[in-house]
PDB file of C-alpha atoms in Angstrom:
ATOM      1  CA  MET A  96      21.318 -31.521  59.700  1.00 53.00           C
ATOM      2  CA  ASN A  97      18.392 -31.059  62.017  1.00 52.00           C
ATOM      3  CA  ILE A  98      14.802 -32.169  61.594  1.00 52.00           C
ATOM      4  CA  LYS A  99      13.573 -28.657  60.712  1.00 50.00           C
ATOM      5  CA  ASN A 100      15.904 -28.468  57.721  1.00 47.00           C
ATOM      6  CA  LEU A 101      14.869 -31.935  56.555  1.00 46.00           C
ATOM      7  CA  ILE A 102      11.146 -31.044  56.733  1.00 47.00           C
ATOM      8  CA  TYR A 103      11.832 -27.769  54.913  1.00 48.00           C
ATOM      9  CA  ILE A 104      13.681 -29.595  52.105  1.00 52.00           C
ATOM     10  CA  LEU A 105      10.929 -32.227  51.756  1.00 45.00           C
ATOM     11  CA  LEU A 106       8.144 -29.622  51.686  1.00 43.00           C
ATOM     12  CA  SER A 107      10.058 -27.554  49.132  1.00 47.00           C
ATOM     13  CA  PHE A 108      10.492 -30.627  46.951  1.00 42.00           C
ATOM     14  CA  VAL A 109       6.763 -31.492  47.124  1.00 39.00           C
ATOM     15  CA  ILE A 110       5.683 -27.908  46.390  1.00 42.00           C
ATOM     16  CA  LEU A 111       8.055 -27.579  43.434  1.00 39.00           C
ATOM     17  CA  SER A 112       6.937 -30.951  42.064  1.00 41.00           C
ATOM     18  CA  CYS A 113       3.265 -29.960  42.219  1.00 41.00           C
ATOM     19  CA  ASN A 114       3.927 -26.584  40.600  1.00 41.00           C
ATOM     20  CA  GLY A 115       5.822 -28.252  37.785  1.00 41.00           C
ATOM     21  CA  GLN A 116       2.895 -30.584  37.054  1.00 39.00           C
ATOM     22  CA  SER A 117       0.453 -27.704  36.984  1.00 37.00           C
ATOM     23  CA  LYS A 118       2.548 -25.757  34.490  1.00 36.00           C
ATOM     24  CA  THR A 119       2.963 -28.802  32.267  1.00 38.00           C
ATOM     25  CA  GLY A 120      -0.805 -29.303  32.161  1.00 40.00           C
ATOM     26  CA  ASP A 121      -1.381 -25.652  31.240  1.00 38.00           C
ATOM     27  CA  LYS A 122       1.268 -25.844  28.523  1.00 35.00           C
ATOM     28  CA  LYS A 123      -0.463 -28.856  26.938  1.00 36.00           C
ATOM     29  CA  ASN A 124      -3.775 -26.949  26.842  1.00 34.00           C
ATOM     30  CA  ILE A 125      -2.116 -23.930  25.227  1.00 32.00           C
ATOM     31  CA  GLU A 126      -0.408 -26.105  22.610  1.00 33.00           C
ATOM     32  CA  LYS A 127      -3.706 -27.846  21.858  1.00 33.00           C
ATOM     33  CA  GLN A 128      -5.431 -24.528  21.245  1.00 35.00           C
ATOM     34  CA  ASN A 129      -2.588 -23.393  18.984  1.00 39.00           C
ATOM     35  CA  THR A 130      -2.701 -26.580  16.897  1.00 47.00           C
ATOM     36  CA  GLU A 131      -6.439 -26.217  16.356  1.00 64.00           C
ATOM     37  CA  LEU A 132      -6.267 -22.530  15.363  1.00 70.00           C
ATOM     38  CA  ASN A 133      -2.875 -21.097  14.552  1.00 82.00           C
ATOM     39  CA  LEU A 134      -3.868 -17.558  13.634  1.00 88.00           C
ATOM     40  CA  LYS A 135      -1.779 -14.436  13.668  1.00 91.00           C
ATOM     41  CA  ILE A 136      -3.921 -11.310  13.998  1.00 92.00           C
ATOM     42  CA  THR A 137      -2.449  -7.897  13.254  1.00 92.00           C
ATOM     43  CA  TYR A 138      -4.483  -4.825  14.130  1.00 94.00           C
ATOM     44  CA  PRO A 139      -4.248  -1.661  12.015  1.00 92.00           C
ATOM     45  CA  LYS A 140      -1.820   1.052  13.015  1.00 85.00           C
ATOM     46  CA  ILE A 141      -3.545   3.612  10.828  1.00 84.00           C
ATOM     47  CA  ASN A 142      -7.217   3.979  10.052  1.00 82.00           C
ATOM     48  CA  HIS A 143      -7.373   5.840   6.762  1.00 84.00           C
ATOM     49  CA  ARG A 144      -9.309   3.765   4.217  1.00 90.00           C
ATOM     50  CA  GLU A 145     -11.447   6.325   2.445  1.00 92.00           C
ATOM     51  CA  ILE A 146     -11.587   6.356  -1.354  1.00 94.00           C
ATOM     52  CA  PRO A 147     -13.294   8.898  -3.636  1.00 92.00           C
ATOM     53  CA  GLN A 148     -17.090   8.626  -3.798  1.00 93.00           C
ATOM     54  CA  THR A 149     -16.950   8.407  -7.603  1.00 93.00           C
ATOM     55  CA  TRP A 150     -14.528   7.590 -10.417  1.00 90.00           C
ATOM     56  CA  LYS A 151     -14.477  10.469 -12.887  1.00 85.00           C
ATOM     57  CA  SER A 152     -12.423   8.540 -15.467  1.00 82.00           C
ATOM     58  CA  LEU A 153     -10.689   5.219 -16.079  1.00 79.00           C
ATOM     59  CA  ASP A 154      -7.452   6.785 -14.820  1.00 85.00           C
ATOM     60  CA  ALA A 155      -9.140   7.731 -11.513  1.00 89.00           C
ATOM     61  CA  ILE A 156      -9.742   4.066 -10.636  1.00 92.00           C
ATOM     62  CA  GLN A 157      -7.122   2.685  -8.274  1.00 94.00           C
ATOM     63  CA  LYS A 158      -4.777   0.238 -10.026  1.00 95.00           C
ATOM     64  CA  ASP A 159      -4.016  -2.420  -7.377  1.00 97.00           C
ATOM     65  CA  TRP A 160      -6.714  -4.155  -5.323  1.00 97.00           C
ATOM     66  CA  ILE A 161      -6.764  -6.788  -2.579  1.00 97.00           C
ATOM     67  CA  LYS A 162      -9.668  -8.962  -1.437  1.00 97.00           C
ATOM     68  CA  VAL A 163     -11.399  -8.078   1.838  1.00 97.00           C
ATOM     69  CA  GLU A 164     -13.538 -10.361   4.009  1.00 95.00           C
ATOM     70  CA  LYS A 165     -16.076  -9.442   6.661  1.00 94.00           C
ATOM     71  CA  ASP A 166     -16.787 -11.005  10.045  1.00 94.00           C
ATOM     72  CA  LYS A 167     -18.722  -9.945  13.148  1.00 92.00           C
ATOM     73  CA  ASP A 168     -15.973  -7.431  14.001  1.00 92.00           C
ATOM     74  CA  GLY A 169     -15.905  -5.739  10.583  1.00 92.00           C
ATOM     75  CA  TYR A 170     -13.730  -5.822   7.483  1.00 94.00           C
ATOM     76  CA  LEU A 171     -10.405  -7.661   7.402  1.00 95.00           C
ATOM     77  CA  ILE A 172      -7.784  -9.019   5.048  1.00 95.00           C
ATOM     78  CA  TYR A 173      -7.423 -12.795   5.297  1.00 94.00           C
ATOM     79  CA  GLN A 174      -4.226 -14.610   4.403  1.00 92.00           C
ATOM     80  CA  PRO A 175      -5.277 -18.250   3.957  1.00 89.00           C
ATOM     81  CA  CYS A 176      -3.303 -21.360   4.820  1.00 84.00           C
ATOM     82  CA  ASP A 177      -3.702 -22.877   1.363  1.00 76.00           C
ATOM     83  CA  GLY A 178      -2.749 -20.102  -1.008  1.00 78.00           C
ATOM     84  CA  LYS A 179      -2.644 -16.360  -1.147  1.00 90.00           C
ATOM     85  CA  THR A 180      -5.060 -13.477  -0.791  1.00 93.00           C
ATOM     86  CA  GLU A 181      -6.693 -12.687  -4.124  1.00 94.00           C
ATOM     87  CA  THR A 182      -5.617  -9.478  -5.870  1.00 96.00           C
ATOM     88  CA  VAL A 183      -6.542  -7.565  -9.007  1.00 96.00           C
ATOM     89  CA  LYS A 184      -4.348  -5.235 -11.034  1.00 96.00           C
ATOM     90  CA  LEU A 185      -5.904  -2.785 -13.479  1.00 92.00           C
ATOM     91  CA  ASP A 186      -3.375  -1.181 -15.821  1.00 88.00           C
ATOM     92  CA  GLY A 187      -4.869  -1.043 -19.289  1.00 83.00           C
ATOM     93  CA  ARG A 188      -5.536  -4.747 -18.898  1.00 89.00           C
ATOM     94  CA  LEU A 189      -6.873  -6.737 -15.967  1.00 91.00           C
ATOM     95  CA  THR A 190      -4.748  -9.253 -14.054  1.00 93.00           C
ATOM     96  CA  ILE A 191      -6.469 -11.507 -11.517  1.00 92.00           C
ATOM     97  CA  ASN A 192      -4.291 -13.312  -8.983  1.00 91.00           C
ATOM     98  CA  TRP A 193      -6.451 -16.188  -7.776  1.00 88.00           C
ATOM     99  CA  ARG A 194      -6.052 -17.823  -4.381  1.00 84.00           C
ATOM    100  CA  ILE A 195      -4.463 -21.041  -5.647  1.00 80.00           C
ATOM    101  CA  GLU A 196      -4.596 -21.070  -9.446  1.00 81.00           C
ATOM    102  CA  GLU A 197      -2.184 -19.215 -11.705  1.00 84.00           C
ATOM    103  CA  GLN A 198      -2.904 -15.576 -12.461  1.00 89.00           C
ATOM    104  CA  GLN A 199      -4.996 -14.689 -15.496  1.00 89.00           C
ATOM    105  CA  LYS A 200      -4.530 -11.671 -17.733  1.00 91.00           C
ATOM    106  CA  PHE A 201      -7.419 -10.148 -19.628  1.00 92.00           C
ATOM    107  CA  GLU A 202      -7.518  -7.509 -22.313  1.00 93.00           C
ATOM    108  CA  LEU A 203     -10.219  -4.909 -21.645  1.00 91.00           C
ATOM    109  CA  GLU A 204     -12.351  -4.432 -24.740  1.00 88.00           C
ATOM    110  CA  LYS A 205     -15.163  -2.147 -23.677  1.00 87.00           C
ATOM    111  CA  PHE A 206     -15.268   0.077 -20.606  1.00 86.00           C
ATOM    112  CA  THR A 207     -18.404   1.883 -19.382  1.00 89.00           C
ATOM    113  CA  ARG A 208     -18.915   4.014 -16.275  1.00 88.00           C
ATOM    114  CA  LEU A 209     -22.267   3.450 -14.545  1.00 90.00           C
ATOM    115  CA  THR A 210     -24.459   4.868 -11.757  1.00 84.00           C
ATOM    116  CA  GLU A 211     -23.168   8.429 -11.725  1.00 87.00           C
ATOM    117  CA  ASN A 212     -19.540   7.227 -11.857  1.00 90.00           C
ATOM    118  CA  LYS A 213     -19.913   5.032  -8.743  1.00 94.00           C
ATOM    119  CA  ALA A 214     -19.517   1.874 -10.804  1.00 95.00           C
ATOM    120  CA  PHE A 215     -18.110   0.556 -14.047  1.00 93.00           C
ATOM    121  CA  ARG A 216     -18.389  -2.478 -16.250  1.00 93.00           C
ATOM    122  CA  ALA A 217     -15.984  -3.831 -18.810  1.00 91.00           C
ATOM    123  CA  ASP A 218     -15.813  -6.647 -21.308  1.00 92.00           C
ATOM    124  CA  ALA A 219     -12.624  -8.643 -20.878  1.00 92.00           C
ATOM    125  CA  TYR A 220     -11.007 -11.325 -23.007  1.00 93.00           C
ATOM    126  CA  ASP A 221      -8.362 -13.879 -22.011  1.00 89.00           C
ATOM    127  CA  ILE A 222      -6.416 -14.362 -25.243  1.00 81.00           C
ATOM    128  CA  GLU A 223      -4.474 -17.394 -23.965  1.00 86.00           C
ATOM    129  CA  ASN A 224      -7.553 -19.392 -22.895  1.00 84.00           C
ATOM    130  CA  LYS A 225      -9.971 -17.745 -25.344  1.00 87.00           C
ATOM    131  CA  ILE A 226     -12.392 -16.805 -22.577  1.00 87.00           C
ATOM    132  CA  GLY A 227     -14.480 -13.656 -22.556  1.00 90.00           C
ATOM    133  CA  PHE A 228     -16.493 -12.320 -19.672  1.00 89.00           C
ATOM    134  CA  GLU A 229     -17.959  -9.273 -17.988  1.00 93.00           C
ATOM    135  CA  ILE A 230     -16.316  -7.387 -15.116  1.00 93.00           C
ATOM    136  CA  LYS A 231     -18.221  -5.040 -12.825  1.00 94.00           C
ATOM    137  CA  ALA A 232     -17.031  -2.896  -9.923  1.00 95.00           C
ATOM    138  CA  ARG A 233     -19.178  -0.727  -7.672  1.00 96.00           C
ATOM    139  CA  ILE A 234     -18.233   1.476  -4.731  1.00 96.00           C
ATOM    140  CA  VAL A 235     -20.286   0.141  -1.804  1.00 96.00           C
ATOM    141  CA  ASP A 236     -18.605   1.885   1.158  1.00 95.00           C
ATOM    142  CA  TYR A 237     -16.290   4.730   0.180  1.00 95.00           C
ATOM    143  CA  LYS A 238     -15.502   5.619   3.824  1.00 94.00           C
ATOM    144  CA  ASN A 239     -14.080   2.133   4.397  1.00 94.00           C
ATOM    145  CA  GLY A 240     -12.618   1.947   0.883  1.00 96.00           C
ATOM    146  CA  ILE A 241     -14.783  -1.041  -0.094  1.00 97.00           C
ATOM    147  CA  VAL A 242     -15.661  -1.874  -3.698  1.00 97.00           C
ATOM    148  CA  LEU A 243     -17.719  -4.871  -4.846  1.00 97.00           C
ATOM    149  CA  TRP A 244     -16.028  -6.535  -7.836  1.00 96.00           C
ATOM    150  CA  GLU A 245     -17.841  -9.130  -9.915  1.00 95.00           C
ATOM    151  CA  PHE A 246     -16.282 -11.465 -12.483  1.00 89.00           C
ATOM    152  CA  ASN A 247     -18.919 -13.520 -14.326  1.00 84.00           C
ATOM    153  CA  GLY A 248     -20.900 -14.040 -11.118  1.00 87.00           C
ATOM    154  CA  ILE A 249     -17.935 -14.392  -8.724  1.00 91.00           C
ATOM    155  CA  LYS A 250     -18.169 -11.557  -6.181  1.00 96.00           C
ATOM    156  CA  TRP A 251     -15.325 -10.147  -4.108  1.00 96.00           C
ATOM    157  CA  LEU A 252     -15.211  -7.221  -1.718  1.00 97.00           C
ATOM    158  CA  MET A 253     -11.943  -5.409  -2.395  1.00 97.00           C
ATOM    159  CA  THR A 254      -9.971  -2.375  -1.276  1.00 97.00           C
ATOM    160  CA  PRO A 255      -7.065  -0.562  -2.902  1.00 97.00           C
ATOM    161  CA  LYS A 256      -3.792  -2.243  -1.901  1.00 96.00           C
ATOM    162  CA  GLU A 257      -2.502   0.980  -0.371  1.00 93.00           C
ATOM    163  CA  ASN A 258      -5.191   0.489   2.337  1.00 94.00           C
ATOM    164  CA  PHE A 259      -3.715  -2.895   3.329  1.00 91.00           C
ATOM    165  CA  LYS A 260      -2.331  -1.711   6.678  1.00 91.00           C
ATOM    166  CA  SER A 261      -5.594   0.047   7.573  1.00 95.00           C
ATOM    167  CA  PHE A 262      -7.358  -3.299   8.031  1.00 95.00           C
ATOM    168  CA  ARG A 263      -7.152  -6.049  10.591  1.00 95.00           C
ATOM    169  CA  ILE A 264      -5.090  -8.835   9.024  1.00 94.00           C
ATOM    170  CA  ILE A 265      -5.658 -12.483   9.923  1.00 93.00           C
ATOM    171  CA  LYS A 266      -2.987 -14.930   8.783  1.00 90.00           C
ATOM    172  CA  ASN A 267      -3.848 -18.631   9.013  1.00 88.00           C
ATOM    173  CA  ASN A 268      -0.459 -20.244   9.662  1.00 83.00           C
ATOM    174  CA  CYS A 269       0.162 -23.774   8.469  1.00 78.00           C
ATOM    175  CA  GLU A 270       3.846 -24.581   8.455  1.00 70.00           C
ATOM    176  CA  THR A 271       3.621 -28.369   8.137  1.00 66.00           C
ATOM    177  CA  GLU A 272       0.038 -29.387   7.417  1.00 67.00           C
ATOM    178  CA  LYS A 273      -3.231 -28.030   6.066  1.00 67.00           C
ATOM    179  CA  ARG A 274      -5.525 -26.306   8.557  1.00 67.00           C
ATOM    180  CA  LYS A 275      -9.197 -25.443   8.387  1.00 73.00           C
ATOM    181  CA  GLU A 276      -9.806 -22.095   6.697  1.00 76.00           C
ATOM    182  CA  LEU A 277     -11.997 -19.504   8.391  1.00 76.00           C
ATOM    183  CA  ASP A 278     -15.549 -18.774   7.267  1.00 76.00           C
ATOM    184  CA  PHE A 279     -16.787 -15.221   6.765  1.00 83.00           C
ATOM    185  CA  LEU A 280     -20.070 -13.377   6.401  1.00 76.00           C
ATOM    186  CA  PRO A 281     -21.721 -13.474   2.963  1.00 77.00           C
ATOM    187  CA  ILE A 282     -21.528 -10.438   0.705  1.00 84.00           C
ATOM    188  CA  GLU A 283     -24.578  -8.216   1.084  1.00 78.00           C
ATOM    189  CA  GLU A 284     -25.514  -5.945  -1.764  1.00 68.00           C
TER     190      GLU A 284
END
């Protein structure tokens, strides 16, 4: 083995060693970012969200709804680390699937359409817990399929569930431990 081959082998070893250290450092930075925010973002494949501008009858109101959030980039559906995305089902009664708590079922007692059929209100009663309250829903952005629902002061922006894939979806992954949930813009009326 001549001196040229020996120098070539030594230089190759040094270069490969340095490259390996660089990659390891980058990998640690990437892992650190992923442990701080482990989000999976899915962008919509379709962009059809529009709902009717008015509800002409109780039957015209969509039956299944999912909560929508808003950030600087627009509307999105958020799947939290510590629970599930809130949903509402309207099928002669009202079922609310809360983020963490058990679902609640309410009998609808009085239903009234408001504001030229762009909104409705209803009196609801939870027979099991003996709780009564008022429900309101108002179309706020029919082109984006957004309706403001209100349950005794709790306000949610919602869209019909069939629009689910028309929104950006952010899933906050937490396989082993709780992570910080994202904050969103407040609801503007």
